[in-house]
Coordinates of C-alpha atoms and ligand atoms in Angstrom, one line a residue:
X1 CA 114.7 86.8 177.8
X2 CA 117.7 86.5 180.1
X3 CA 120.0 83.5 179.8
X4 CA 118.8 81.8 183.0
X5 CA 115.1 82.1 182.1
X6 CA 115.8 80.8 178.6
X7 CA 117.6 77.8 180.1
X8 CA 114.6 77.1 182.3
X9 CA 112.3 77.1 179.3
X10 CA 114.7 74.8 177.4
X11 CA 115.1 72.4 180.3
X12 CA 111.4 72.1 181.0
X13 CA 110.5 71.6 177.3
X14 CA 113.3 69.0 177.0
X15 CA 111.9 67.2 180.1
X16 CA 108.3 67.4 178.8
X17 CA 109.2 66.0 175.4
X18 CA 111.4 63.2 176.7
X19 CA 109.1 62.0 179.5
X20 CA 105.6 62.8 178.2
X21 CA 105.7 62.9 174.4
X22 CA 108.4 60.4 173.2
X23 CA 106.5 57.5 174.8
X24 CA 103.4 58.5 172.8
X25 CA 105.1 58.9 169.4
X26 CA 103.9 55.5 168.1
X27 CA 100.3 56.2 169.2
X28 CA 100.3 59.7 167.7
X29 CA 101.5 58.2 164.4
X30 CA 99.0 55.3 164.4
X31 CA 96.0 57.4 165.5
X32 CA 96.9 60.5 163.5
X33 CA 96.2 62.7 166.6
X34 CA 98.0 64.3 169.5
X35 CA 96.2 63.6 172.8
X36 CA 94.3 66.5 174.2
X37 CA 96.3 66.2 177.5
X38 CA 99.5 67.0 175.5
X39 CA 97.8 69.9 173.7
X40 CA 96.7 71.3 177.1
X41 CA 100.2 71.0 178.5
X42 CA 101.7 72.8 175.5
X43 CA 99.3 75.7 176.1
X44 CA 100.2 75.8 179.8
X45 CA 103.9 75.9 178.9
X46 CA 103.5 78.9 176.6
X47 CA 104.4 76.9 173.5
X48 CA 101.6 78.5 171.5
X49 CA 103.3 81.9 171.8
X50 CA 107.1 81.6 172.1
X51 CA 107.8 84.0 169.3
X52 CA 104.9 86.4 170.1
X53 CA 106.2 89.6 171.9
X54 CA 105.7 89.7 175.7
X55 CA 103.4 92.7 175.5
X56 CA 100.9 90.5 173.7
X57 CA 101.2 87.6 176.1
X58 CA 104.0 85.6 174.4
X59 CA 107.5 84.6 175.5
X60 CA 109.0 87.0 173.0
X61 CA 112.0 84.9 172.0
X62 CA 114.5 86.3 169.6
X63 CA 115.2 84.0 166.6
X64 CA 118.5 82.9 168.1
X65 CA 116.6 81.8 171.2
X66 CA 113.8 80.3 169.2
X67 CA 116.1 78.0 167.2
X68 CA 117.5 76.6 170.4
X69 CA 113.9 75.8 171.5
X70 CA 113.2 74.3 168.0
X71 CA 116.3 72.0 168.5
X72 CA 114.4 70.6 171.5
X73 CA 111.1 70.3 169.7
X74 CA 112.7 68.5 166.7
X75 CA 113.6 65.6 169.1
X76 CA 110.1 64.2 168.8
X77 CA 107.3 63.8 166.3
X78 CA 106.9 66.9 164.2
X79 CA 103.1 66.7 165.0
X80 CA 103.9 68.3 168.4
X81 CA 105.5 71.3 166.9
X82 CA 102.8 71.6 164.2
X83 CA 100.2 72.1 166.9
X84 CA 101.6 75.6 167.6
X85 CA 103.9 76.0 164.6
X86 CA 101.4 78.2 162.7
X87 CA 100.6 80.4 165.7
X88 CA 104.3 81.1 166.3
X89 CA 105.3 81.0 162.7
X90 CA 103.8 81.7 159.3
X91 CA 100.3 82.6 160.5
X92 CA 101.1 84.6 163.7
X93 CA 103.9 86.3 161.9
X94 CA 101.4 87.7 159.4
X95 CA 100.1 89.9 162.2
X96 CA 103.5 90.5 163.8
X97 CA 104.9 91.7 160.5
X98 CA 101.9 93.3 158.9
X99 CA 99.1 93.8 161.4
X100 CA 97.8 97.0 162.8
X101 CA 98.2 97.7 166.5
X102 CA 94.5 97.0 167.0
X103 CA 94.7 93.6 165.1
X104 CA 97.8 92.7 167.2
X105 CA 96.0 93.5 170.4
X106 CA 92.9 91.6 169.4
X107 CA 94.5 88.4 168.1
X108 CA 98.1 87.9 169.4
X109 CA 97.2 87.3 173.1
X110 CA 94.7 84.6 172.0
X111 CA 97.3 83.0 169.7
X112 CA 99.9 83.1 172.5
X113 CA 97.6 81.4 175.0
X114 CA 96.4 78.8 172.5
X115 CA 92.8 79.9 172.9
X116 CA 92.9 80.5 169.1
X117 CA 94.7 78.4 166.4
X118 CA 95.6 80.3 163.2
X119 CA 96.4 79.0 159.8
X120 CA 98.3 80.5 156.9
X121 CA 96.4 80.2 153.6
X122 CA 98.7 81.0 150.7
X123 CA 99.1 77.9 148.5
X124 CA 96.5 77.0 145.9
X125 CA 96.1 74.0 143.6
X126 CA 98.0 75.9 140.8
X127 CA 100.0 78.3 142.9
X128 CA 102.6 76.6 145.1
X129 CA 106.3 77.4 144.5
X130 CA 105.1 80.5 142.6
X131 CA 102.4 81.9 145.0
X132 CA 102.3 85.1 143.0
X133 CA 100.1 83.3 140.5
X134 CA 97.3 82.8 143.1
X135 CA 93.8 83.3 141.8
X136 CA 91.8 83.7 145.0
X137 CA 90.1 87.1 144.6
X138 CA 89.0 89.7 147.1
X139 CA 86.6 92.5 145.9
X140 CA 85.7 95.5 147.9
X141 CA 81.9 95.9 148.5
X142 CA 81.2 98.9 150.7
X143 CA 82.6 98.2 154.2
X144 CA 83.3 94.6 153.4
X145 CA 85.6 92.5 151.2
X146 CA 84.1 89.5 149.4
X147 CA 86.5 86.5 148.9
X148 CA 86.3 83.7 146.4
X149 CA 88.7 80.9 145.7
X150 CA 90.4 77.9 147.3
X151 CA 93.6 77.0 149.2
X152 CA 95.5 73.7 149.3
X153 CA 97.4 71.8 152.0
X154 CA 96.7 74.4 154.7
X155 CA 98.2 73.2 158.0
X156 CA 95.9 73.3 161.0
X157 CA 92.9 74.5 158.9
X158 CA 90.9 71.5 160.3
X159 CA 91.2 73.0 163.8
X160 CA 91.9 76.7 163.0
X161 CA 89.8 79.4 164.5
X162 CA 91.1 82.0 162.0
X163 CA 92.8 81.7 158.7
X164 CA 95.2 84.3 157.2
X165 CA 94.0 84.2 153.6
X166 CA 96.1 85.7 150.8
X167 CA 93.9 87.0 147.9
X168 CA 94.4 89.1 144.9
X169 CA 92.9 92.6 145.5
X170 CA 94.2 94.2 142.3
X171 CA 93.7 92.0 139.2
X172 CA 95.6 94.6 137.1
X173 CA 98.8 94.5 139.2
X174 CA 100.9 91.6 137.9
X175 CA 102.8 89.0 139.9
X176 CA 103.7 89.7 143.4
X177 CA 101.9 93.0 143.5
X178 CA 98.2 93.4 144.1
X179 CA 97.9 90.7 146.8
X180 CA 96.5 91.4 150.3
X181 CA 95.9 89.3 153.4
X182 CA 92.7 88.9 155.3
X183 CA 91.8 87.6 158.7
X184 CA 89.0 85.1 158.1
X185 CA 87.4 83.6 161.2
X186 CA 86.5 80.0 160.8
X187 CA 82.7 80.5 161.3
X188 CA 82.4 83.1 158.5
X189 CA 79.6 82.0 156.2
X190 CA 80.9 80.7 152.9
X191 CA 84.2 79.4 154.4
X192 CA 84.5 75.6 154.4
X193 CA 87.3 73.1 155.0
X194 CA 87.8 70.0 153.0
X195 CA 88.5 66.5 154.4
X196 CA 91.8 66.0 156.2
X197 CA 94.6 65.1 153.7
X198 CA 96.0 61.6 153.9
X199 CA 99.8 62.3 154.1
X200 CA 102.9 60.1 153.8
X201 CA 104.1 61.0 157.3
X202 CA 103.9 63.6 160.1
X203 CA 100.7 61.9 161.3
X204 CA 99.0 64.0 164.0
X205 CA 99.7 67.1 162.0
X206 CA 96.7 67.9 159.8
X207 CA 96.3 69.7 156.5
X208 CA 93.2 70.3 154.3
X209 CA 91.9 72.4 151.5
X210 CA 90.1 75.6 152.3
X211 CA 87.2 76.9 150.2
X212 CA 86.0 80.5 150.0
X213 CA 82.6 81.0 148.4
X214 CA 81.4 84.6 148.6
X215 CA 83.0 85.0 152.1
X216 CA 82.4 88.4 153.4
X217 CA 84.7 90.0 156.0
X218 CA 84.6 93.6 157.4
X219 CA 87.2 96.0 156.0
X220 CA 88.8 95.9 159.4
X221 CA 89.9 92.3 158.7
X222 CA 92.3 93.4 156.0
X223 CA 95.7 92.8 157.6
X224 CA 97.5 96.1 158.0
X225 CA 94.3 98.1 157.5
X226 CA 94.0 100.3 154.4
X227 CA 97.8 100.5 154.3
X228 CA 97.8 96.7 153.9
X229 CA 96.2 96.8 150.5
X230 CA 98.4 95.1 147.9
X231 CA 101.2 94.4 150.4
X232 CA 100.4 90.8 151.2
X233 CA 103.2 89.2 149.2
X234 CA 105.9 91.2 151.1
X235 CA 104.3 90.1 154.3
X236 CA 104.2 86.4 153.1
X237 CA 107.9 86.6 152.1
X238 CA 108.9 87.9 155.6
X239 CA 106.9 85.2 157.4
X240 CA 108.4 82.5 155.2
X241 CA 111.9 83.7 155.8
X242 CA 111.5 83.5 159.5
X243 CA 109.7 80.1 159.2
X244 CA 112.6 78.7 157.2
X245 CA 115.0 79.2 160.1
X246 CA 112.5 77.5 162.5
X247 CA 112.1 74.5 160.2
X248 CA 115.9 74.3 159.7
X249 CA 116.3 74.2 163.5
X250 CA 113.6 71.5 163.8
X251 CA 115.5 69.4 161.3
X252 CA 118.6 69.8 163.4
X253 CA 116.7 68.5 166.4
X254 CA 115.4 65.6 164.5
X255 CA 118.9 64.8 163.2
X256 CA 120.2 64.7 166.9
X257 CA 117.5 62.2 167.8
X258 CA 118.3 60.1 164.7
X259 CA 122.0 60.1 165.6
X260 CA 121.1 58.9 169.1
X261 CA 118.9 56.1 167.7
X262 CA 121.6 55.1 165.2
X263 CA 124.3 55.0 167.9
X264 CA 122.2 53.1 170.4
X265 CA 121.2 50.5 167.8
X266 CA 124.8 50.1 166.5
X267 CA 126.1 49.5 170.0
X268 CA 123.5 46.9 170.8
X269 CA 122.8 45.0 167.6
X270 CA 125.2 42.1 167.1
X271 CA 126.3 40.2 163.9
X272 CA 128.8 37.5 163.9
X273 CA 129.0 37.7 167.7
X274 CA 130.0 41.4 167.9
X275 CA 128.2 44.7 167.9
X276 CA 127.8 46.2 164.4
X277 CA 129.3 49.4 165.8
X278 CA 132.7 47.6 165.5
X279 CA 132.4 47.5 161.7
X280 CA 134.1 50.5 160.2
X281 CA 131.6 50.8 157.4
X282 CA 128.9 51.2 160.0
X283 CA 131.2 53.7 161.8
X284 CA 131.4 55.6 158.6
X285 CA 127.6 56.0 158.5
X286 CA 127.6 57.2 162.1
X287 CA 130.4 59.7 161.5
X288 CA 128.7 61.1 158.4
X289 CA 125.5 61.7 160.4
X290 CA 127.3 63.2 163.4
X291 CA 129.1 65.6 161.0
X292 CA 125.9 66.5 159.1
X293 CA 124.1 67.3 162.4
X294 CA 126.9 69.5 163.7
X295 CA 127.2 71.3 160.4
X296 CA 123.5 72.0 160.4
X297 CA 123.5 73.2 164.0
X298 CA 126.3 75.6 163.4
X299 CA 124.7 77.0 160.2
X300 CA 121.3 77.5 162.0
X301 CA 122.9 79.4 164.9
X302 CA 124.9 81.6 162.6
X303 CA 121.9 82.3 160.3
X304 CA 119.7 83.1 163.4
X305 CA 122.3 85.6 164.7
X306 CA 122.5 87.3 161.4
X307 CA 118.7 87.4 161.2
X308 CA 118.4 89.0 164.6
X309 CA 121.0 91.5 163.6
X310 CA 119.1 92.3 160.5
X311 CA 122.2 91.7 158.3
X312 CA 120.8 88.7 156.4
X313 CA 117.1 88.0 156.4
X314 CA 116.7 86.3 153.1
X315 CA 119.6 84.2 151.8
X316 CA 120.7 83.0 155.3
X317 CA 117.4 81.4 156.2
X318 CA 117.3 79.9 152.7
X319 CA 120.7 78.3 153.2
X320 CA 119.8 77.0 156.6
X321 CA 116.5 75.5 155.4
X322 CA 118.0 74.1 152.2
X323 CA 121.0 72.4 154.0
X324 CA 119.2 71.2 157.1
X325 CA 116.1 69.7 155.3
X326 CA 118.4 67.8 152.9
X327 CA 120.8 67.0 155.8
X328 CA 118.0 65.4 158.0
X329 CA 116.9 63.4 155.0
X330 CA 120.4 61.9 154.7
X331 CA 120.7 61.3 158.4
X332 CA 117.3 59.5 158.4
X333 CA 118.3 57.4 155.4
X334 CA 121.6 56.3 157.2
X335 CA 119.6 55.6 160.4
X336 CA 117.4 53.2 158.5
X337 CA 120.4 51.6 156.8
X338 CA 122.2 51.0 160.2
X339 CA 119.0 49.4 161.5
X340 CA 118.9 46.9 158.6
X341 CA 115.5 45.2 158.1
X342 CA 114.3 46.6 161.4
X343 CA 114.6 50.1 160.0
X344 CA 112.0 49.3 157.4
X345 CA 109.4 48.2 159.9
X346 CA 106.5 50.1 161.4
X347 CA 106.9 50.7 165.1
X348 CA 110.6 51.4 164.8
X349 CA 111.3 55.1 165.4
X350 CA 113.8 55.7 162.5
X351 CA 111.2 54.3 160.0
X352 CA 108.7 57.0 161.2
X353 CA 111.3 59.8 161.2
X354 CA 112.3 58.8 157.7
X355 CA 108.7 59.4 156.5
X356 CA 108.4 62.5 158.7
X357 CA 111.6 64.1 157.5
X358 CA 110.6 64.0 153.8
X359 CA 108.2 66.9 154.1
X360 CA 110.9 69.4 155.2
X361 CA 112.3 69.5 151.7
X362 CA 108.9 70.5 150.3
X363 CA 107.0 72.9 152.4
X364 CA 107.8 76.5 153.2
X365 CA 109.7 76.5 149.9
X366 CA 111.1 73.5 148.2
X367 CA 114.8 72.9 148.1
X368 CA 114.8 74.1 144.5
X369 CA 113.2 77.4 145.6
X370 CA 115.8 77.8 148.3
X371 CA 118.5 77.2 145.7
X372 CA 116.9 79.9 143.5
X373 CA 116.9 82.4 146.5
X374 CA 120.5 81.6 147.4
X375 CA 121.8 81.9 143.9
X376 CA 119.8 85.1 143.1
X377 CA 121.3 86.7 146.2
X378 CA 124.9 85.7 145.4
X379 CA 124.6 86.7 141.7
X380 CA 122.7 89.9 142.6
X381 CA 125.4 91.0 145.0
X382 CA 128.1 90.2 142.4
X383 CA 126.3 92.2 139.7
X384 CA 126.0 95.2 142.1
X385 CA 129.7 94.9 142.8
Ligands
FAD401 C1 102.1 68.8 154.6 C2 102.1 70.2 153.9 C3 101.7 71.3 154.7 C4 101.6 72.5 154.1 N1 101.2 73.6 154.8 C5 101.0 74.8 154.1 C6 100.3 75.9 154.8 O1 100.1 75.8 156.0 N2 100.1 77.0 154.1 C7 100.3 77.1 152.8 O2 100.1 78.2 152.2 N3 100.9 76.1 152.1 C8 101.2 74.9 152.7 N4 101.8 73.9 152.1 C9 102.1 74.1 150.7 C10 103.6 74.0 150.3 O3 104.2 75.2 150.7 C11 103.8 73.7 148.8 O4 103.4 72.4 148.6 C12 105.2 73.9 148.3 O5 105.5 75.3 148.3 C13 105.3 73.4 146.9 O6 104.3 73.8 146.1 P1 103.6 72.7 145.1 O7 103.2 71.6 146.0 O8 102.5 73.4 144.4 O9 104.7 72.1 144.2 P2 105.1 72.8 142.8 O10 105.4 74.3 143.0 O11 104.2 72.4 141.7 O12 106.6 72.1 142.6 C14 106.7 70.9 141.9 C15 108.2 70.7 141.6 O13 108.7 71.8 140.7 C16 109.8 72.4 141.3 N5 109.8 73.9 141.0 C17 108.7 74.7 141.0 N6 109.0 75.9 140.6 C18 110.4 75.9 140.4 C19 111.4 76.9 140.0 N7 111.0 78.2 139.8 N8 112.7 76.5 139.9 C20 113.0 75.2 140.1 N9 112.1 74.2 140.5 C21 110.8 74.6 140.6 C22 109.6 72.3 142.8 O14 110.8 72.4 143.5 C23 109.1 70.8 142.9 O15 110.2 69.9 142.8 C24 101.9 72.6 152.7 C25 102.3 71.5 151.9 C26 102.4 70.3 152.5 C27 102.7 69.1 151.7

């Protein structure tokens, strides 16, 4: 996208978020739902398909462009981003990375328009940080595959029209090998969704378990066709690497909002007849958060450039996700501190963001898993000389 068009997209998203969504944040948190009117506006603005290539109806943003959009999205409740996060991210990328041309043509335009919401079903009750231990099975039966198993914490599964289900197709292949991905439409007999999870935060973004009980899908629903057999783990790893940069950028956006909330409160709250912003210990908290935000922003932009250039598609996203998810946790914590007792009260934005921010250190790979990826890369390079 040329620079002027990108700026138009960023400006209109910024305006939409600040004028339409921010005033609804408390309602979204309290009612655990994003109003339909906002969902419809997101579809109209192309937000369900900003990473999907233009030939399939999306905006076709590069990762460097996408992170700038995610900085804007991070300004408000993460429930907004979650509406279309799976279409643009982990679920849509399954098709962009591993789908056949026919699968892309059939599904990507519907994902881009928001006609269809997709979920990414990798995690299981006993397979989280180590998804290679997943036990959901897919067995070939003539022209069909039969899937059995269950998935846990699947974002958007409650509203999804299609779920990208990762299942073991070769029980003899250990670990990361022998896993394939299947497009499973929501109305397939045997597929059911559990009750909505009751989470700590990010209300308005929904997760639930997914159950597969003798679910039959045509062979054509194997992602990547016959070539896709046993390649699911590689596809998942690529989707997650891209997703980590997106999450890191959302954290930067949330940190920017938290800095603004912190500064505004410090300027207006008085103790002893003067604004608390005059106290140098409060200034220290502000300075640390401003610095954290800027460091995260710089890291994300650099990691995105390297990702687009193809020079660092693994460790860079992990460093960005690790630093920025931890960073926004620190910034949220300081924001609560600067707000004093008010920061602990429902109805105050920083209290909500404090709860919302906690998830970023857990999903799409915990901080410990990012550390493992980063260290493995550094140590591997050193060993190879
Ligand atoms: C709100 C939410 C939405 C989610 N959405 C999705 C989704 O859409 N699709 C999907 O497939 N999954 C989704 N997940 C799952 C998420 O990716 C996992 O929860 C996450 O990867 C951690 O797995 P786990 O919960 O099983 O924790 P565990 O893997 O059991 O981890 C527990 C602890 O052990 C640590 N640990 C584990 N292994 C290691 C290791 N090798 N080295 C060091 N420390 C380790 C972890 O860091 C953590 O501190 C979602 C989760 C949540 C909470």
